[in-house]
Short mmCIF file of C-alpha atoms in Angstrom, two decimals:
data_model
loop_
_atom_site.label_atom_id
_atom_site.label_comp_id
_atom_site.label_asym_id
_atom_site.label_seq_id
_atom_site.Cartn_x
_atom_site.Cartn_y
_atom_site.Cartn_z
CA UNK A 1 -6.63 28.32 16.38
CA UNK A 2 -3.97 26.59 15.08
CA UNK A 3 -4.33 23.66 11.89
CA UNK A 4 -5.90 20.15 12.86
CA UNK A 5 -3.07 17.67 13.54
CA UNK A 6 -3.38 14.10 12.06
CA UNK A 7 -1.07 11.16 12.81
CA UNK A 8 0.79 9.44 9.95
CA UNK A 9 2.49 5.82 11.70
CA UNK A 10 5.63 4.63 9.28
CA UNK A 11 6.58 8.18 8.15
CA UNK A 12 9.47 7.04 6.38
CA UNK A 13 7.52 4.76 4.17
CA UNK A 14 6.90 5.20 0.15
CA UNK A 15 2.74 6.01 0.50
CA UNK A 16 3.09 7.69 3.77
CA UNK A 17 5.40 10.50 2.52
CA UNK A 18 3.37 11.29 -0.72
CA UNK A 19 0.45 11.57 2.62
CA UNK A 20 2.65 13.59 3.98
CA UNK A 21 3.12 15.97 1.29
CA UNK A 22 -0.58 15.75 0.55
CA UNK A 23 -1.50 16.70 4.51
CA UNK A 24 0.61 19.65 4.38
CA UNK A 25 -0.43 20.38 0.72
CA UNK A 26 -4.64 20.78 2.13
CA UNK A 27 -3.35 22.55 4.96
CA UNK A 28 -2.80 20.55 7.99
CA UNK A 29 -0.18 19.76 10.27
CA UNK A 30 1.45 16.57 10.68
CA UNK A 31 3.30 14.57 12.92
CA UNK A 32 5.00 10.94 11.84
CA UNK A 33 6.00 7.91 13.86
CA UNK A 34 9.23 6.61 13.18
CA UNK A 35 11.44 3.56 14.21
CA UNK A 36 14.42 5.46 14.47
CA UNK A 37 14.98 9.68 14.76
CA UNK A 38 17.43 9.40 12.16
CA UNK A 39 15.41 9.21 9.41
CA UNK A 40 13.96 13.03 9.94
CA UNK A 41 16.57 13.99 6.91
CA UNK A 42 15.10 11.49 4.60
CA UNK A 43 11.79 12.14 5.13
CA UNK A 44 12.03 16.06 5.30
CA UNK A 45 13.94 15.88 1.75
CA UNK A 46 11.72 13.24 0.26
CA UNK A 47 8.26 15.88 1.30
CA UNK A 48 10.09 18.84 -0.40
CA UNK A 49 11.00 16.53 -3.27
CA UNK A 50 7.16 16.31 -3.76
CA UNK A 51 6.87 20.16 -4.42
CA UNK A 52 6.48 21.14 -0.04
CA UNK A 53 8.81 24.02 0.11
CA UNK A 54 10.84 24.00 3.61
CA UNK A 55 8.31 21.05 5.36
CA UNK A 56 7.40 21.04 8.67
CA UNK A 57 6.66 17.58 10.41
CA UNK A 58 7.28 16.91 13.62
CA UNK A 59 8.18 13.19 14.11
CA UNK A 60 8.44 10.78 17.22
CA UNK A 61 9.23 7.22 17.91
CA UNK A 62 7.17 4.38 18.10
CA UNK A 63 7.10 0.67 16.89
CA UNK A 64 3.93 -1.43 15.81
CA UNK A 65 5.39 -4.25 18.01
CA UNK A 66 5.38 -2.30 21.73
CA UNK A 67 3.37 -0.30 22.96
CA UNK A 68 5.52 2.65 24.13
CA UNK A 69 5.20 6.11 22.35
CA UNK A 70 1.95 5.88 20.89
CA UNK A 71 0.17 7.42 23.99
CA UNK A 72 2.74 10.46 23.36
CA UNK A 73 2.45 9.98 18.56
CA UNK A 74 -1.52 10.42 19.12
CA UNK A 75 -1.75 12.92 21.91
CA UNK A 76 -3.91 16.33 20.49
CA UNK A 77 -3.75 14.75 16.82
CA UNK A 78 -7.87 15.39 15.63
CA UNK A 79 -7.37 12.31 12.57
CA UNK A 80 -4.80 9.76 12.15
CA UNK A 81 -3.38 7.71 8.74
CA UNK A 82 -2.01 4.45 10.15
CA UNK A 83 -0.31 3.83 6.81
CA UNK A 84 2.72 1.64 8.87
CA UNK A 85 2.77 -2.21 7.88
CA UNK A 86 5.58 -4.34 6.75
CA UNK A 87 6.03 -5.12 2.97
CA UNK A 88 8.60 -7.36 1.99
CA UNK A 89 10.00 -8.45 -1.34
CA UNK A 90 10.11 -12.03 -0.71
CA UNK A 91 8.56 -14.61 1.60
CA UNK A 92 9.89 -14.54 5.09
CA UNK A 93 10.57 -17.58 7.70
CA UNK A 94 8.07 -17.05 9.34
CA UNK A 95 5.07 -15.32 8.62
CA UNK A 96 4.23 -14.15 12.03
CA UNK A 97 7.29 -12.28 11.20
CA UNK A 98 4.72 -10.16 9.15
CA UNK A 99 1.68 -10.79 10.77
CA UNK A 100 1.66 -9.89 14.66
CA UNK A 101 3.43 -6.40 13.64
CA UNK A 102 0.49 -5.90 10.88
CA UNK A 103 -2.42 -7.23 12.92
CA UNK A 104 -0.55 -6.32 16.51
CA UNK A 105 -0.34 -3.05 15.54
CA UNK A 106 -3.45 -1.68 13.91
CA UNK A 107 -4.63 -2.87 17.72
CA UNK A 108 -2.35 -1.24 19.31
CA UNK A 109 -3.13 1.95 17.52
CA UNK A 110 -6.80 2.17 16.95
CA UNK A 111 -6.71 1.86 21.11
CA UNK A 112 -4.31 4.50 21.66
CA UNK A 113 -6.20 6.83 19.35
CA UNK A 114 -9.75 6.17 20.82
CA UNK A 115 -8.10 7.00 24.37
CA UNK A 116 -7.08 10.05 23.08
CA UNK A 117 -10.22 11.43 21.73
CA UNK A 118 -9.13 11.06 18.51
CA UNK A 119 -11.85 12.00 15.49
CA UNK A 120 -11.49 9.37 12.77
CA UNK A 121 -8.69 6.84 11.59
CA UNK A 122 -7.93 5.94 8.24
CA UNK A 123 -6.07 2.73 7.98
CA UNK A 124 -3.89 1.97 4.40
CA UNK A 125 -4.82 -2.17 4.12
CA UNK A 126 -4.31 -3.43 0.54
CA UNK A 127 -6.13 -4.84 -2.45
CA UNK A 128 -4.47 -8.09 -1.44
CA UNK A 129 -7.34 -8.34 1.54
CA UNK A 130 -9.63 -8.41 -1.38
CA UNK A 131 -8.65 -10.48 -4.43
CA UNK A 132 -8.48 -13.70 -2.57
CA UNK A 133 -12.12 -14.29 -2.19
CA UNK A 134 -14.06 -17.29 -3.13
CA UNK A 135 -15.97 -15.36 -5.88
CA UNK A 136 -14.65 -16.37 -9.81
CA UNK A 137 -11.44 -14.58 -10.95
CA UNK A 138 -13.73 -13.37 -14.32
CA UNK A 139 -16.02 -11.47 -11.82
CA UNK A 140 -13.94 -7.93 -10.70
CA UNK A 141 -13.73 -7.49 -6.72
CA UNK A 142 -15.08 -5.00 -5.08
CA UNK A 143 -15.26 -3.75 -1.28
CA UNK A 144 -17.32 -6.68 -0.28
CA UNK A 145 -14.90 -8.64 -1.10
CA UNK A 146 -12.57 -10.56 1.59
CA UNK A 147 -9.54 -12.43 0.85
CA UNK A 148 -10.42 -16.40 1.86
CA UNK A 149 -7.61 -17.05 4.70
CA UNK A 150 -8.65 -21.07 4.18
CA UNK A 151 -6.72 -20.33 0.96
CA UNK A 152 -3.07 -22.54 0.94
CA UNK A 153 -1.61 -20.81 -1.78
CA UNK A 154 -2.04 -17.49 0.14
CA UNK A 155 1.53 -15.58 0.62
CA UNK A 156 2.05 -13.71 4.27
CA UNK A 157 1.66 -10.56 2.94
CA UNK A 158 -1.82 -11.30 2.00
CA UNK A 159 -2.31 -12.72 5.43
CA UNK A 160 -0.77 -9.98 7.14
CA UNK A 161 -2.79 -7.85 5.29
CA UNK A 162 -6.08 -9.47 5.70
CA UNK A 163 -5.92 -10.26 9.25
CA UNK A 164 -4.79 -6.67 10.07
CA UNK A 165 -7.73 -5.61 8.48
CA UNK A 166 -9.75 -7.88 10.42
CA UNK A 167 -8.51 -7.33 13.61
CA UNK A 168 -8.90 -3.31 13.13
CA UNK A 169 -12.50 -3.77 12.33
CA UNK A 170 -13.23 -6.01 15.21
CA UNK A 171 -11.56 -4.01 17.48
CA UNK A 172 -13.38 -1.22 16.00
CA UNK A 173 -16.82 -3.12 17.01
CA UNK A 174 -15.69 -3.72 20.56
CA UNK A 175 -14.15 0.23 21.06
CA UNK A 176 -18.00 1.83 19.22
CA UNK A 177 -18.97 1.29 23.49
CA UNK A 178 -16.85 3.95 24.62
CA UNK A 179 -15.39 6.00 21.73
CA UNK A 180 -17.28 7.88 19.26
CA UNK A 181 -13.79 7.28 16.98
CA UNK A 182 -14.94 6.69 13.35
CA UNK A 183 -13.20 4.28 11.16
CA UNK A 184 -12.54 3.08 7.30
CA UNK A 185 -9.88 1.82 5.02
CA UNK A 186 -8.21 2.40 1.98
CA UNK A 187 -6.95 -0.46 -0.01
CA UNK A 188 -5.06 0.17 -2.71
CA UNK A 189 -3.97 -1.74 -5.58
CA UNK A 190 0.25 -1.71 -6.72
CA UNK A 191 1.54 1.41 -5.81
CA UNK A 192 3.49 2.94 -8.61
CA UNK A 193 4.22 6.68 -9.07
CA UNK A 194 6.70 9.01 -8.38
CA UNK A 195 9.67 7.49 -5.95
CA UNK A 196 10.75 11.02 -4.07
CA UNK A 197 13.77 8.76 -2.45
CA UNK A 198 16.12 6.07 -3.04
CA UNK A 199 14.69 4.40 -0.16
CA UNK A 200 12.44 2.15 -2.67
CA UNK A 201 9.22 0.24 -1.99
CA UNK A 202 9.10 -2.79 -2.91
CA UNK A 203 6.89 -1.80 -6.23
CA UNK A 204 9.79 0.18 -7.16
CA UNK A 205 12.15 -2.45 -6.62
CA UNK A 206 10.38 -4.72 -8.98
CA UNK A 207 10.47 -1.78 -11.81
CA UNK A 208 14.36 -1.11 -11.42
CA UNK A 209 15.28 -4.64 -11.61
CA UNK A 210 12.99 -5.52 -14.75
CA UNK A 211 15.08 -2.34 -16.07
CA UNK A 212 18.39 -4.08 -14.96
CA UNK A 213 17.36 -7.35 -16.80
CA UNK A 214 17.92 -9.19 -14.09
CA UNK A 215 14.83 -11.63 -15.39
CA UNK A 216 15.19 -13.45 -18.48
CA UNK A 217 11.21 -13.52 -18.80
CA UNK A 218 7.62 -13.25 -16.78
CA UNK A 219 5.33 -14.96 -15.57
CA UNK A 220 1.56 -14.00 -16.21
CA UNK A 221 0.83 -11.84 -13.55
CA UNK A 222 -1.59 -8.87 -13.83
CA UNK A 223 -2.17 -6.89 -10.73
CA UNK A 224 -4.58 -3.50 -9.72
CA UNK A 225 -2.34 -0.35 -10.03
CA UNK A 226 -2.85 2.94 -8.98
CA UNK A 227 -0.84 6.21 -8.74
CA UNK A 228 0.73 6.92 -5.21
CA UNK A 229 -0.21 10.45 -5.60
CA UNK A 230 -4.00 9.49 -5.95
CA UNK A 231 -3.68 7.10 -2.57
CA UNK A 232 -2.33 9.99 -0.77
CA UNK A 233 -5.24 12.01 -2.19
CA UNK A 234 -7.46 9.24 -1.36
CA UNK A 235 -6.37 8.55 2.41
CA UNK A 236 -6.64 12.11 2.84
CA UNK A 237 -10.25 12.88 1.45
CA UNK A 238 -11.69 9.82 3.74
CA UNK A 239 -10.25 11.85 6.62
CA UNK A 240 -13.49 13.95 6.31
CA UNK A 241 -16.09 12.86 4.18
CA UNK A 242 -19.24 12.09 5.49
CA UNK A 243 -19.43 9.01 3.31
CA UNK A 244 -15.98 7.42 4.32
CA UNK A 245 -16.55 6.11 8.03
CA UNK A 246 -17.49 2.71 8.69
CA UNK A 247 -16.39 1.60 4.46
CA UNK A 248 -13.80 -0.10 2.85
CA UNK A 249 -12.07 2.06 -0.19
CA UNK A 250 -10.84 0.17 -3.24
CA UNK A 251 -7.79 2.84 -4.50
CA UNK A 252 -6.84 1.47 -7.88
CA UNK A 253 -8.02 2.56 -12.03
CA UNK A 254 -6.96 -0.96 -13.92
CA UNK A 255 -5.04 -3.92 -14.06
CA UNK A 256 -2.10 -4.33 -15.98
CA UNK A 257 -0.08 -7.49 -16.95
CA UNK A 258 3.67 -7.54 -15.87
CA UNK A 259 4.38 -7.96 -19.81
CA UNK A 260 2.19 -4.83 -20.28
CA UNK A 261 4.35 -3.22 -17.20
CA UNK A 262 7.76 -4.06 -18.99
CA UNK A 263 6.50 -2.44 -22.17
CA UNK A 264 5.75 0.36 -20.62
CA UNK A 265 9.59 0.62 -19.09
CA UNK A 266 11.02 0.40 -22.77
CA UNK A 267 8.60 3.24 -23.44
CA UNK A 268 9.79 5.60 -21.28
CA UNK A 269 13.16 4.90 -21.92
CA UNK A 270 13.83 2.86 -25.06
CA UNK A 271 17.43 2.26 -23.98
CA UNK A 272 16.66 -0.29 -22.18
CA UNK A 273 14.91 -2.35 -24.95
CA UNK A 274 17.93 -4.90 -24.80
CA UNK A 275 17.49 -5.53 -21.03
CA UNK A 276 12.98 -5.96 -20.45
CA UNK A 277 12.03 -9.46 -20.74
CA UNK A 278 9.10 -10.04 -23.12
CA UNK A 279 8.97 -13.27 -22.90
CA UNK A 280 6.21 -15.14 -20.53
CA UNK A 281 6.71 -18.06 -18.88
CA UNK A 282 4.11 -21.12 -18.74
CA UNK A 283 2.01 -20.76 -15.56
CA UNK A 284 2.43 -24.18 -14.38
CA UNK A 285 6.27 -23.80 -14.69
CA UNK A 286 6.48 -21.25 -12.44
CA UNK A 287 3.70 -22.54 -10.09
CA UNK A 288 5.90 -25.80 -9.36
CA UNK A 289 9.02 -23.41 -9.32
CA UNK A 290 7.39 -21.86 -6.78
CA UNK A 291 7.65 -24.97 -4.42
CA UNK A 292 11.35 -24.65 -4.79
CA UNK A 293 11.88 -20.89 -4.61
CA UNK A 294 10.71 -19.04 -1.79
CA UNK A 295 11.01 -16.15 -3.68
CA UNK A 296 8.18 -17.26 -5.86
CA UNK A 297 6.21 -18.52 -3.31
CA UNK A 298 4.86 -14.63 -2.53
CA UNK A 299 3.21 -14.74 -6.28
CA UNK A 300 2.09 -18.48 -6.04
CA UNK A 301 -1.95 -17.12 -6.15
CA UNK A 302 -1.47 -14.56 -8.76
CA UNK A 303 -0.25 -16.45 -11.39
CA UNK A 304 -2.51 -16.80 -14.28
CA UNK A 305 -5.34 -14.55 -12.49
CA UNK A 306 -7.01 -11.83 -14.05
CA UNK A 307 -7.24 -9.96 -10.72
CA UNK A 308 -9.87 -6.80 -11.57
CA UNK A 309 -11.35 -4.30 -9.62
CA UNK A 310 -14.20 -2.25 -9.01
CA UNK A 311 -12.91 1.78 -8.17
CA UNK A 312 -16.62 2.34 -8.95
CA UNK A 313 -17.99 3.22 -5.00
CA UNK A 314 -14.61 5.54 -4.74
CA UNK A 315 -15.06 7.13 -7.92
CA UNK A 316 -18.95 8.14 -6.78
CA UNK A 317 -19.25 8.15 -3.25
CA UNK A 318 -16.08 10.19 -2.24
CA UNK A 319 -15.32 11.69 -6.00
CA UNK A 320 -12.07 10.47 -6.27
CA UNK A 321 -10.36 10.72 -9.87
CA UNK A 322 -7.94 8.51 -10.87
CA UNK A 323 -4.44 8.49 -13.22
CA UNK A 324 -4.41 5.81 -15.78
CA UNK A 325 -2.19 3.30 -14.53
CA UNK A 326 -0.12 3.53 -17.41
CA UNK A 327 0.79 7.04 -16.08
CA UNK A 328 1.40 5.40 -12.80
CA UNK A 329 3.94 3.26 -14.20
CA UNK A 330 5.63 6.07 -16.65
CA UNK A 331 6.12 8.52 -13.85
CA UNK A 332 7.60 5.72 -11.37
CA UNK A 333 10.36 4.96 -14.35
CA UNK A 334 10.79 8.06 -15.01
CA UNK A 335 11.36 9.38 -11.02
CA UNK A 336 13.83 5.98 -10.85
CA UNK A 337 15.79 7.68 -13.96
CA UNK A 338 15.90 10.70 -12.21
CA UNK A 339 17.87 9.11 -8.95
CA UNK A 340 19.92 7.16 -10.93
CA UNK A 341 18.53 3.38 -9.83
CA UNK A 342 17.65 2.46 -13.31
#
């Protein structure tokens, strides 16, 4: 009897080759979507990069925005990680630009999984479908928290986020009549950790241009960070624990401040002391900036926030252990020193 296949949609992406690695790592076999064939050199080098000697996936095409390919991606595959969703660095046009594929797509896969007898799905959504909630900033979020979608300031990430989240557990309510498919998320915080690629997420963009100086100084931001090596872990324990179905997974270990962030970088590598803004910029400045930038627009909500989280059902309920995200931060620098981006 040969190893249990699972699923991983967007193999080519930052999280979904450290779950990848981590798949193969616990002994299962794996097969990836992809947009286009031509990434299988990327993402086979990027898996052995994270310590998988010679790695076997086998890969096939298919796009959150049609429905061709996924009957084929989720045919004999016992779990699947639908870890695919758009994340850009800036606000686009249009949000629907972001949305449909995001919401669209968890649809489109949660269907074609429950037709094909598929065990349990574990979907990567994002501490952004949790920090927006009505609740005070000074109380931490946890799992029962939901992002307000009534909020203006809201980027289209956030939305995209949310309402794919939303959508996948609706259309988890209306499948629970013919498929026996379980069902739970894992929303992590900012993914930092080891890059295994120049192919950068947009986390790791963020990182090598704070270490290019290409901003005089911050705004006060403080996000949720976690290790991409402990969401891997994470996605891949919920594939089988009896506590994971029908739950929502925070998949972060502490909030740190952007300043706190660009500290960090100088750490790691002092010569770039020159280069690291430490300066902060007034919140309100950059809030009206914001009105003018579109690039600002995306961190509109954040600024100012305290934005903490609650790992505490992960921690107990599924025994996950986390990295500091100090650590998180360190070993992303460090793995963008190593491929020469920073």
């Amino acid at each position: 009897m040969g190893a249990d296949r699972v699923l991983v949609t967007g193999a080519s992406g930052f999280i979904a080759k450290h779950c990848i690695a981590e798949l193969l790592r616990s002994g299962y076999a794996v097969r990836g979507t992809v947009r286009s064939m031509a990434r299988r050199g990327e993402i086979e080098q990027a898996v052995a990069r994270a310590g998988i000697a010679s790695p076997r996936i086998a890969l096939t095409e298919a796009d959150l925005t049609a429905d061709a390919g996924w009957t084929e991606a989720v045919q004999g595959c016992r779990f699947v990680l639908h870890v695919a969703s758009p994340f850009p660095t800036s606000e686009p046009r249009h949000p629907d630009d972001l949305i449909k594929p995001a919401r669209d797509g968890a649809v489109r896969v949660l269907n074609a999984a429950a037709a094909a007898g598929v065990e349990r799905v574990v979907q990567t959504s994002s501490v952004i479908a949790i920090l927006r909630s009505t609740r005070p900033d000074s109380q931490p979020r946890t799992e029962e928290d939901w992002t307000d979608l009534q909020n203006s300031n809201l980027s289209s990430y956030a939305r995209s986020k949310t309402l794919a989240e939303r959508a996948a557990w609706h259309e988890m309510q209306r499948l629970a009549s013919v498929s026996s498919m379980t069902f739970c998320t894992v929303n992590p915080g900012v993914v930092l950790g080891p890059a295994l690629d120049t192919a950068l997420s947009t986390s790791h963009v963020l990182l090598r241009l704070l270490g290019r100086g290409v901003y005089p100084a911050l705004p006060k931001l403080a996000y949720p960070v976690v290790d991409v090596r402990d969401v891997a872990r994470h996605h891949v324990v919920a594939l089988t624990h009896p506590n994971a179905p029908g739950q929502r997974w925070l998949s972060c270990n502490g909030t740190l401040s952007m300043r706190r962030i660009g500290a960090l970088i100088v750490q790691a590598l002092p010569d770039l002391r020159r280069k690291v803004p430490t300066i902060e910029l007034p919140s309100t400045l950059v809030r009206l900036a914001s009105h003018i930038d579109r690039n600002l627009e995306s961190i509109r909500a954040d600024v100012g926030r305290a934005n903490l989280c609650d790992n505490s059902r992960s921690v107990e309920q599924l025994g996950m252990a986390f990295r500091s995200p100090e650590e998180a931060v360190t070993a992303a620098v460090l793995s963008l020193r190593e491929l020469h981006v920073i």
